[in-house]
CSV table of C-alpha atoms and ligand atoms in Angstrom, one decimal:
chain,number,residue,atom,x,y,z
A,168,UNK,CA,-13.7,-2.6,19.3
A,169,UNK,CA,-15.0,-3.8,16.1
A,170,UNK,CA,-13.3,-4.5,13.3
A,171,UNK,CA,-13.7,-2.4,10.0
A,172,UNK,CA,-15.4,-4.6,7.6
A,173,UNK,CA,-12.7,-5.2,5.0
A,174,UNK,CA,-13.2,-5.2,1.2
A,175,UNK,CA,-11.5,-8.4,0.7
A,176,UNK,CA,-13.2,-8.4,-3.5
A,177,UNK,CA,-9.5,-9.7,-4.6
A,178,UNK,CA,-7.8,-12.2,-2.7
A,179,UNK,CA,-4.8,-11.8,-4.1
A,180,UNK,CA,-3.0,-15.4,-5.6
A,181,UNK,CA,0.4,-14.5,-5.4
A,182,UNK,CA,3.3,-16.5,-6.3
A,183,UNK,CA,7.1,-16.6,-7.0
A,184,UNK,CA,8.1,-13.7,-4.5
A,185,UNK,CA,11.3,-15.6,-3.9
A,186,UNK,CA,12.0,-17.3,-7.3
A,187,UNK,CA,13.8,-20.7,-6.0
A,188,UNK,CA,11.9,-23.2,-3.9
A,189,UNK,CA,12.6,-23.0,-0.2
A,190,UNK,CA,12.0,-24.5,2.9
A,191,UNK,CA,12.8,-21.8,5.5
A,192,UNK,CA,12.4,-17.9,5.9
A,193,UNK,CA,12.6,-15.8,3.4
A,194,UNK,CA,15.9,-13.3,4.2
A,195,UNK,CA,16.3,-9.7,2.9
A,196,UNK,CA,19.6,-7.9,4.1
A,197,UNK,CA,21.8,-5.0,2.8
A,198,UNK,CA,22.3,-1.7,3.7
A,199,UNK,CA,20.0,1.5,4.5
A,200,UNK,CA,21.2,3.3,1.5
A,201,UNK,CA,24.2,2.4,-1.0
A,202,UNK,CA,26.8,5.3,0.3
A,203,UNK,CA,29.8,4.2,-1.8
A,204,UNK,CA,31.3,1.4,-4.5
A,205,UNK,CA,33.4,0.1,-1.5
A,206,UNK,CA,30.6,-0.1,0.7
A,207,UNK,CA,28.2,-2.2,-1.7
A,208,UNK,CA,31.4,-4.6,-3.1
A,209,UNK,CA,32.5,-5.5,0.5
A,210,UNK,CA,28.8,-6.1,2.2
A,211,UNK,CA,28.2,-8.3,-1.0
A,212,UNK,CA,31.4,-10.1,-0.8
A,213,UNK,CA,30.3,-10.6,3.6
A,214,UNK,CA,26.5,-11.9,2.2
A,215,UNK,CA,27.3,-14.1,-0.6
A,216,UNK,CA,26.6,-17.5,-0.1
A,217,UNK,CA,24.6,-16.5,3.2
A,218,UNK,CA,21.7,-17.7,1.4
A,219,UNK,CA,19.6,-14.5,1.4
A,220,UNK,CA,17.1,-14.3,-1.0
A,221,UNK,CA,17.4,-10.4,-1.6
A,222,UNK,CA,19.9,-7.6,-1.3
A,223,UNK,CA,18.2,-5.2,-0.1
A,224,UNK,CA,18.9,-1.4,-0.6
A,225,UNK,CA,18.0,2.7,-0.5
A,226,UNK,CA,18.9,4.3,-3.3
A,227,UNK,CA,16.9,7.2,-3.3
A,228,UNK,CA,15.6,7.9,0.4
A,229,UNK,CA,12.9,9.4,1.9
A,230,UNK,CA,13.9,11.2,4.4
A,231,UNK,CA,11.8,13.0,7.2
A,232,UNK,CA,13.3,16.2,7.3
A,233,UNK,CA,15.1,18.3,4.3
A,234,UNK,CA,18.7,18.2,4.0
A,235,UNK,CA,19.9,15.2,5.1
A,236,UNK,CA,21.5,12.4,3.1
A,237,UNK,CA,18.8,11.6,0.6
A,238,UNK,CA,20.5,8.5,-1.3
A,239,UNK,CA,23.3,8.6,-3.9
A,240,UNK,CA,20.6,8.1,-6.9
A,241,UNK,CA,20.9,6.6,-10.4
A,242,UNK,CA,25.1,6.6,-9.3
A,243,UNK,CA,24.5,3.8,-7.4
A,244,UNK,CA,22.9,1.3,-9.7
A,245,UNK,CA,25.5,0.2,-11.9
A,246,UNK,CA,27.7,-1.3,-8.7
A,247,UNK,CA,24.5,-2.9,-7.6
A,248,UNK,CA,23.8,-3.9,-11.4
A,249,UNK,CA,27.6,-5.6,-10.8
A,250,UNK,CA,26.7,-7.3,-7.1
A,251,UNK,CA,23.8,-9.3,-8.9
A,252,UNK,CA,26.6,-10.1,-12.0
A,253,UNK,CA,29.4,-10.7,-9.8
A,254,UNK,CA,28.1,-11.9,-6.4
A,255,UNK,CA,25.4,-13.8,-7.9
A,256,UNK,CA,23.0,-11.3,-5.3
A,257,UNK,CA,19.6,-10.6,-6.1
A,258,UNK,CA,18.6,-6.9,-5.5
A,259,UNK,CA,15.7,-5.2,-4.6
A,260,UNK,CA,15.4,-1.6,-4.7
A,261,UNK,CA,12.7,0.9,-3.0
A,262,UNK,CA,10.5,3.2,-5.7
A,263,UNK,CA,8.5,5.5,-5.4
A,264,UNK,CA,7.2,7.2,-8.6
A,265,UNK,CA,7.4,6.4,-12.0
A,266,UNK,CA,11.3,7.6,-12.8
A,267,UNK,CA,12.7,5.3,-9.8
A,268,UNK,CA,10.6,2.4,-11.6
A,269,UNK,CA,12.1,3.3,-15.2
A,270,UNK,CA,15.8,3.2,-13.7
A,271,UNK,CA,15.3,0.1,-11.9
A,272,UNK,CA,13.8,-1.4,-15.2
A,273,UNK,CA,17.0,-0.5,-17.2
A,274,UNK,CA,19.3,-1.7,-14.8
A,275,UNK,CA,17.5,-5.0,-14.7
A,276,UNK,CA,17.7,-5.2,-11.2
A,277,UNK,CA,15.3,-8.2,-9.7
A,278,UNK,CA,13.1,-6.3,-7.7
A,279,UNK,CA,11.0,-3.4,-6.0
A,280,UNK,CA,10.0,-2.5,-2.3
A,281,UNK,CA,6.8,0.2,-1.8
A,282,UNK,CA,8.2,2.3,1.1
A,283,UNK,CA,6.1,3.3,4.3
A,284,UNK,CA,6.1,6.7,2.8
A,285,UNK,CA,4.5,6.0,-0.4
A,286,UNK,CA,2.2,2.9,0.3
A,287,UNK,CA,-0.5,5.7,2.1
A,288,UNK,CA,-0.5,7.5,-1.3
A,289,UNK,CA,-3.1,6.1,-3.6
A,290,UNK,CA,-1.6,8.0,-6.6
A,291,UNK,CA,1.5,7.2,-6.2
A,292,UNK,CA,1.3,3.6,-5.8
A,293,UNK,CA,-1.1,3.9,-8.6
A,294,UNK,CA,1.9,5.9,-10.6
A,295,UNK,CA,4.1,2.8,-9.8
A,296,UNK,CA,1.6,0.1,-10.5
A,297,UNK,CA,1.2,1.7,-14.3
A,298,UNK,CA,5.1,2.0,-14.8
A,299,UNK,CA,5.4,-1.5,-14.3
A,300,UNK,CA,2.5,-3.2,-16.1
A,301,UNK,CA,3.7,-6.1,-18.3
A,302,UNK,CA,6.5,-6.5,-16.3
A,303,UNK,CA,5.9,-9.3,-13.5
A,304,UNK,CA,8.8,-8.4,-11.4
A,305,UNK,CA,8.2,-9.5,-7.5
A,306,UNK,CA,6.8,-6.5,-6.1
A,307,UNK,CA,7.6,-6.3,-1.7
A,308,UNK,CA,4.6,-3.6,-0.2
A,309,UNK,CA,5.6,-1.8,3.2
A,310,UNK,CA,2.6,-1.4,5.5
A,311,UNK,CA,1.5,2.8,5.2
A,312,UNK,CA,3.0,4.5,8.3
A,313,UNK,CA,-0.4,4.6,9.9
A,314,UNK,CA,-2.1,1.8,10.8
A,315,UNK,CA,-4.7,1.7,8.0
A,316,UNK,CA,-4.8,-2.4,7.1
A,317,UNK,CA,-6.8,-1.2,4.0
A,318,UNK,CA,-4.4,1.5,2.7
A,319,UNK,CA,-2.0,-1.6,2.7
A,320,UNK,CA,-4.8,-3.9,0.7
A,321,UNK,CA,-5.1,-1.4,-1.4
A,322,UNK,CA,-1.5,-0.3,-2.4
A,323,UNK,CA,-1.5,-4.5,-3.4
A,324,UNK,CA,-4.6,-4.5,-5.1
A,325,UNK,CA,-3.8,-1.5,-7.2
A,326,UNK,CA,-0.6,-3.9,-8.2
A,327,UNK,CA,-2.8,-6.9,-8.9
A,328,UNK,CA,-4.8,-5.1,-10.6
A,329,UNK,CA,-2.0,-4.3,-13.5
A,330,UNK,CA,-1.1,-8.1,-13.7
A,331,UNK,CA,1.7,-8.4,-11.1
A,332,UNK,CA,1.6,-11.8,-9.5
A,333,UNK,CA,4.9,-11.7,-7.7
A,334,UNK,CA,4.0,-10.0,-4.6
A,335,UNK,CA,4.8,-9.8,-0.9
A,336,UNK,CA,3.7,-7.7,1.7
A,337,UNK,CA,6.6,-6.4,4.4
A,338,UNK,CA,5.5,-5.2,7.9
A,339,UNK,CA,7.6,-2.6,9.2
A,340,UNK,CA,5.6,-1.0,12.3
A,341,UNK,CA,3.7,2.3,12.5
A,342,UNK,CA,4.7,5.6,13.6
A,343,UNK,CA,3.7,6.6,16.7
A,344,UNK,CA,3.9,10.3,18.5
A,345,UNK,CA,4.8,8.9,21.7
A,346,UNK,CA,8.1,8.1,22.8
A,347,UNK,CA,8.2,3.9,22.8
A,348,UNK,CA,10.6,1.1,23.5
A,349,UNK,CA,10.4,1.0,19.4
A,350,UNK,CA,10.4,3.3,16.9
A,351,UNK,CA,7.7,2.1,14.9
A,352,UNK,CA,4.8,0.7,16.8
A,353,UNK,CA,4.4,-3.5,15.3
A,354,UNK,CA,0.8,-4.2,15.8
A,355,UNK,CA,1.2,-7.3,15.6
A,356,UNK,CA,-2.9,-8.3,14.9
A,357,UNK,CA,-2.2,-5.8,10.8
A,358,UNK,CA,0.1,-8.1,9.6
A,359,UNK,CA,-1.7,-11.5,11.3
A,360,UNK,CA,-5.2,-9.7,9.6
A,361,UNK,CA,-3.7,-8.9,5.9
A,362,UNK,CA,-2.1,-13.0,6.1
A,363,UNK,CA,-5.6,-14.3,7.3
A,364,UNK,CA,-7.1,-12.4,4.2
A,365,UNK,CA,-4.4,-13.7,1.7
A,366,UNK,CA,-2.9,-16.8,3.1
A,367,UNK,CA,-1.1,-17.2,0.3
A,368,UNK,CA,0.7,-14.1,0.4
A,369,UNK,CA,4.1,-14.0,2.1
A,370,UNK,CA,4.2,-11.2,4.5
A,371,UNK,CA,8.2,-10.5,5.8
A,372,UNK,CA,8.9,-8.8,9.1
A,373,UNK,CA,11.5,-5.4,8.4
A,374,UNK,CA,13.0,-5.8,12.5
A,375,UNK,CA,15.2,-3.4,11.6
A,376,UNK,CA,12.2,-0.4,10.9
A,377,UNK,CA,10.2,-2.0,13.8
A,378,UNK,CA,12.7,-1.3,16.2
A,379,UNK,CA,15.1,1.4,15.4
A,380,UNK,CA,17.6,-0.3,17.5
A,381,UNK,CA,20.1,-3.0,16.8
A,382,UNK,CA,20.4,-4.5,19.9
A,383,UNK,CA,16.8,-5.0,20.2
A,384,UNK,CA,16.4,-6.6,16.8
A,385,UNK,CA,17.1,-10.4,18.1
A,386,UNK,CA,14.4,-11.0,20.3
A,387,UNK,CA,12.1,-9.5,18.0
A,388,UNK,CA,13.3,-11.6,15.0
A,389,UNK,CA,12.7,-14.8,17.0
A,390,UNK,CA,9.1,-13.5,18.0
A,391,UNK,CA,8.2,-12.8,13.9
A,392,UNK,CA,9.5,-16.3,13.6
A,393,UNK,CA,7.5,-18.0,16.3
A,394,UNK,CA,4.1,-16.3,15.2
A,395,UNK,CA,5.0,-18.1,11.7
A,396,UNK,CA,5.7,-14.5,9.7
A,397,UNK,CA,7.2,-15.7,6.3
A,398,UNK,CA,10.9,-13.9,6.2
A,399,UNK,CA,12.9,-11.4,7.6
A,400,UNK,CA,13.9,-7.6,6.4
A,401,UNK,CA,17.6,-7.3,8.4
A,402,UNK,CA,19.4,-3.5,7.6
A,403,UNK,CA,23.1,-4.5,7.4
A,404,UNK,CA,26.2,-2.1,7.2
A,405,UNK,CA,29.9,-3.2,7.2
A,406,UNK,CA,30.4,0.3,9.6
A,407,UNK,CA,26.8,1.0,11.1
A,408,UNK,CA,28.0,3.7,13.4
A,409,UNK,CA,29.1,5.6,10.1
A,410,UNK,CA,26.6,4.6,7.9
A,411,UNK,CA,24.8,7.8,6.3
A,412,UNK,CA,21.5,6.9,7.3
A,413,UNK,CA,19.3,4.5,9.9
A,414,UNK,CA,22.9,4.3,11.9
A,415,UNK,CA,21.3,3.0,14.9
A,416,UNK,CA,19.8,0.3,13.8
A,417,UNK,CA,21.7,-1.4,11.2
A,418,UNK,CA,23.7,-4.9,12.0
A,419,UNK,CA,27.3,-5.6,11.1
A,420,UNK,CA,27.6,-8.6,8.7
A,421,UNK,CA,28.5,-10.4,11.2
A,422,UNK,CA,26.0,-9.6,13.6
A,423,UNK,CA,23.8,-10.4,10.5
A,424,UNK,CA,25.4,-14.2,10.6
A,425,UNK,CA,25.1,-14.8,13.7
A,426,UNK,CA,21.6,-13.6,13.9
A,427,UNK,CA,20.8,-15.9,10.9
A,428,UNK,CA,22.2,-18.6,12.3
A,429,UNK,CA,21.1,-18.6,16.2
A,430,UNK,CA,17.2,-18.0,15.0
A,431,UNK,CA,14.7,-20.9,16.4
A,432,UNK,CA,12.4,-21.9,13.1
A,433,UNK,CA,9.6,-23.4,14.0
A,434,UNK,CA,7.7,-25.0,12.0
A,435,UNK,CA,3.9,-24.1,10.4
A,436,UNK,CA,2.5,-27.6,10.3
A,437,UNK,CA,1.3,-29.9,13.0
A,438,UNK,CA,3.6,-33.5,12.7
A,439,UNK,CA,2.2,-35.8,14.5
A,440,UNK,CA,-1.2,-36.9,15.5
A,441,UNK,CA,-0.7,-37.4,19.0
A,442,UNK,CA,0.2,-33.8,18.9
A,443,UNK,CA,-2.6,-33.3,16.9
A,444,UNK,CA,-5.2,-34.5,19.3
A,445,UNK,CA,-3.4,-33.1,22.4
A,446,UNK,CA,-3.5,-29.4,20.6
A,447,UNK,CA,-7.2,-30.4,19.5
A,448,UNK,CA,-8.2,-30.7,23.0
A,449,UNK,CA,-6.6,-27.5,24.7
A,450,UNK,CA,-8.0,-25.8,21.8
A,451,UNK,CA,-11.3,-26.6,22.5
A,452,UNK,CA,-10.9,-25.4,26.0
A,453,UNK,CA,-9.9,-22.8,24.8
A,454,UNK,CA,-13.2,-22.0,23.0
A,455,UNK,CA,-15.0,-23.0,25.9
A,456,UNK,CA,-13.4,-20.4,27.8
A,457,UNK,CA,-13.7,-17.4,25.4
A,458,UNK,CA,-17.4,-18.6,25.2
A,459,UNK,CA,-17.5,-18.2,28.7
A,460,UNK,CA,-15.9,-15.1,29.1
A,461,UNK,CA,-18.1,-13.2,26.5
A,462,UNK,CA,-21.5,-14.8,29.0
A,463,UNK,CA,-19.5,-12.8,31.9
A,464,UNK,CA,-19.1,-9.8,29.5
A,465,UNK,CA,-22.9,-10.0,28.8
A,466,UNK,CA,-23.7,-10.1,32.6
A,467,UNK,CA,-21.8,-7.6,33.7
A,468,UNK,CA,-23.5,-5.7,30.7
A,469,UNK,CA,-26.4,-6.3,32.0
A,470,UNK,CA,-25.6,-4.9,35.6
A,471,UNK,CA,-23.8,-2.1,34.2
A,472,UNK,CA,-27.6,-1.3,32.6
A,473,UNK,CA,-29.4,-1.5,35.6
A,474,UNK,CA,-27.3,0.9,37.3
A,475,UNK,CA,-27.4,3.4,34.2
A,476,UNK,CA,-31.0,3.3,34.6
A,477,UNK,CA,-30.8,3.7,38.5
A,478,UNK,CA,-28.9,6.9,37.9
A,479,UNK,CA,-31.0,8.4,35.1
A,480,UNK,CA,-33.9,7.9,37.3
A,481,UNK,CA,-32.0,9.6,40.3
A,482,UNK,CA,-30.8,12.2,37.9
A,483,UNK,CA,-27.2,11.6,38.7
A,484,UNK,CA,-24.7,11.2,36.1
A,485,UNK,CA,-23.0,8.3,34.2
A,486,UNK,CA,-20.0,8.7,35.3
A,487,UNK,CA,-18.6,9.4,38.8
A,488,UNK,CA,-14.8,9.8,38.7
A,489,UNK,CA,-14.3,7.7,42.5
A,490,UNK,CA,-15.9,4.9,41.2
A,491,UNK,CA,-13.9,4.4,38.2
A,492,UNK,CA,-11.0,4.9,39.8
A,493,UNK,CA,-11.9,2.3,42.4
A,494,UNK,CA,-12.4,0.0,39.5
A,495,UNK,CA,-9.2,0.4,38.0
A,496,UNK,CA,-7.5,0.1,41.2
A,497,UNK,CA,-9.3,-2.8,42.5
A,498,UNK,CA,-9.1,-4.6,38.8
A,499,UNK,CA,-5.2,-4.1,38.3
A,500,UNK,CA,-4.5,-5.2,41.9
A,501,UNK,CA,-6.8,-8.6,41.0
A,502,UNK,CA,-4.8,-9.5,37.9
A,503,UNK,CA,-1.5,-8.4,39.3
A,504,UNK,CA,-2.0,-10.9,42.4
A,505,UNK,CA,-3.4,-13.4,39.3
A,506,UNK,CA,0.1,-12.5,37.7
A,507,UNK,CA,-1.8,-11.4,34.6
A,508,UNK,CA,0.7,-8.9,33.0
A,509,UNK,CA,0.4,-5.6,32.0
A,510,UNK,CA,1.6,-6.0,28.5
B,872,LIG,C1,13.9,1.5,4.3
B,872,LIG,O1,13.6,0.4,4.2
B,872,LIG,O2,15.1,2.0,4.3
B,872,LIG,C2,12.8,2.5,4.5
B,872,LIG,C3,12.9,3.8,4.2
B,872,LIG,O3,11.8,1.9,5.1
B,872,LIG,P1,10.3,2.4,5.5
B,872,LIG,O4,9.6,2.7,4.2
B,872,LIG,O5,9.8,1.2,6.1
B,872,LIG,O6,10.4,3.6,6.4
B,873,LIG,MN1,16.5,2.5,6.7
């Protein structure tokens, strides 16, 4: 399949996502949606000193279908204006039209997330963009529910283009129809594309949104890690099978903790030189071999033709349903006995 040609006009120089220096991921935990003073002053009290850069947290929700718990609202900033005073937490809030950005602005609260929802509406992240021009606070964008890598390029650009600096770009999966081991589909080759575009962008993986599960949020943690993804988005709830909304999939604190600390972080440069030369020469077997396979591709095109034109001449069609089940069949069973895997 070939790739969409991208409009890559801006490649965006961000900076200062996470304001301090740091070495390792960048971590964003807190709840699906504040629900209560309690509930914000004890998770706060559990995360503090955890090192997380953000707090995250819903406070107005979008939510699939109609009358269920939409978020608590305005209500809820002033105990999350005190975590930031008291716990010395950092929080980032989603918004999604110009009001939420207003609120968010008066409660001084450190920064914004671009829901799923709202990054695959041009007008509203346009909306959002103008309420906070001048502002500079670090601005997280959630890939659009469908996987459109450009609706994501352009929800940033549109943020670029109003002067904000201070962005990051989260990957939370895709919907899909289908019923699938996750509840958002990750794709991983979007979020590997918009970082190959904007190295210097930070892109953090939301696990939690990926896979609608708690238990499964571990190994998929470790696997954002290993592909060299810049941070982590981890829902946390001090009662997840309570909690108002995303029950499923929301860690205890101490889940959270234990999850932070058991992660393997590898690290993005190459030490040494031996190293070096030994990955310099698999790698350029490597490109031997793909060169390789795309001559085979080309010869089987090229007996695929032949027989095309055999058939026109005969008048018979293109495509004979034994055959192409004989190929599958035959195929599979190859790479199965080669124990290629199906996934
Ligand atoms: C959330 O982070 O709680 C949320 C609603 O996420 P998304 O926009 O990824 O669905
Ligand atoms: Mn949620």
């Amino acid at each position: 399949m070939e790739r969409q040609a991208l409009d890559s006009r801006t490649l965006l120089n961000t900076k200062d996502f996470v304001p301090e220096s740091f070495s390792g991921p960048i971590w964003i935990a807190g709840p699906c949606s504040a629900e209560s003073e309690d509930q914000i002053t004890t998770l706060g009290n559990a995360l503090r000193g955890a090192g997380i850069s953000y707090f995250r947290c819903g406070v107005w929700k979008p939510r699939t279908r109609p009358n269920s718990f939409e978020g608590l609202g305005e209500k809820a900033l002033p105990w999350l204006q005190t975590l930031q005073k008291d716990a010395g937490l950092k929080v980032i809030v989603e918004v999604a039209n110009a009001r939420h950005v207003e609120a968010i602005l008066n409660a001084e609260l450190s920064a914004v997330w671009i829901g799923a929802r709202t990054t695959v509406n041009p007008f509203a992240v346009q909306e959002i963009a103008d309420a906070l021009r001048g502002t500079n606070i670090p601005v997280l964008v959630k890939n659009p529910i469908n996987p459109d890598i450009n609706l994501w390029i352009g929800a940033l650009e549109r943020l670029y283009q109003v002067g904000l600096t201070r962005l990051s770009a989260c990957h939370r999966g895709f919907s899909t129809y289908v019923q699938a081991r996750f509840r958002n589909l990750p794709y991983w080759e979007i979020p590997l594309e918009l970082k190959r575009l904007n190295p210097q962008l930070p892109v953090i993986t939301d696990v939690s949104h990926i896979t609608g599960d708690a238990s499964l949020i571990p190994p998929i943690a470790q696997k954002a890690l290993d592909i060299g993804f810049d941070g982590l988005m981890v829902e946390v709830h001090p009662d997840p099978k309570n909690a108002l909304s995303d029950a499923q999939q929301q860690l205890t604190p101490a889940e959270f903790l234990e999850l932070m600390f058991n992660l393997r972080i590898s690290r993005k440069d190459i030490p040494d030189s031996a190293l070096q030369a030994t990955l310099h020469l698999l790698r350029e077997e490597i490109d031997l071999a793909d060169r390789q396979l795309i001559e085979i591709l080309q010869y089987r095109l090229s007996i695929a033709s032949k027989i095309g034109q055999l058939k026109q001449q005969s008048g018979i069609t293109f495509f004979q349903q034994d055959r192409y089940g004989e190929v599958l069949d035959k195929t599979s069973q190859y790479a199965r006995l080669l124990k290629l895997n199906h996934q």
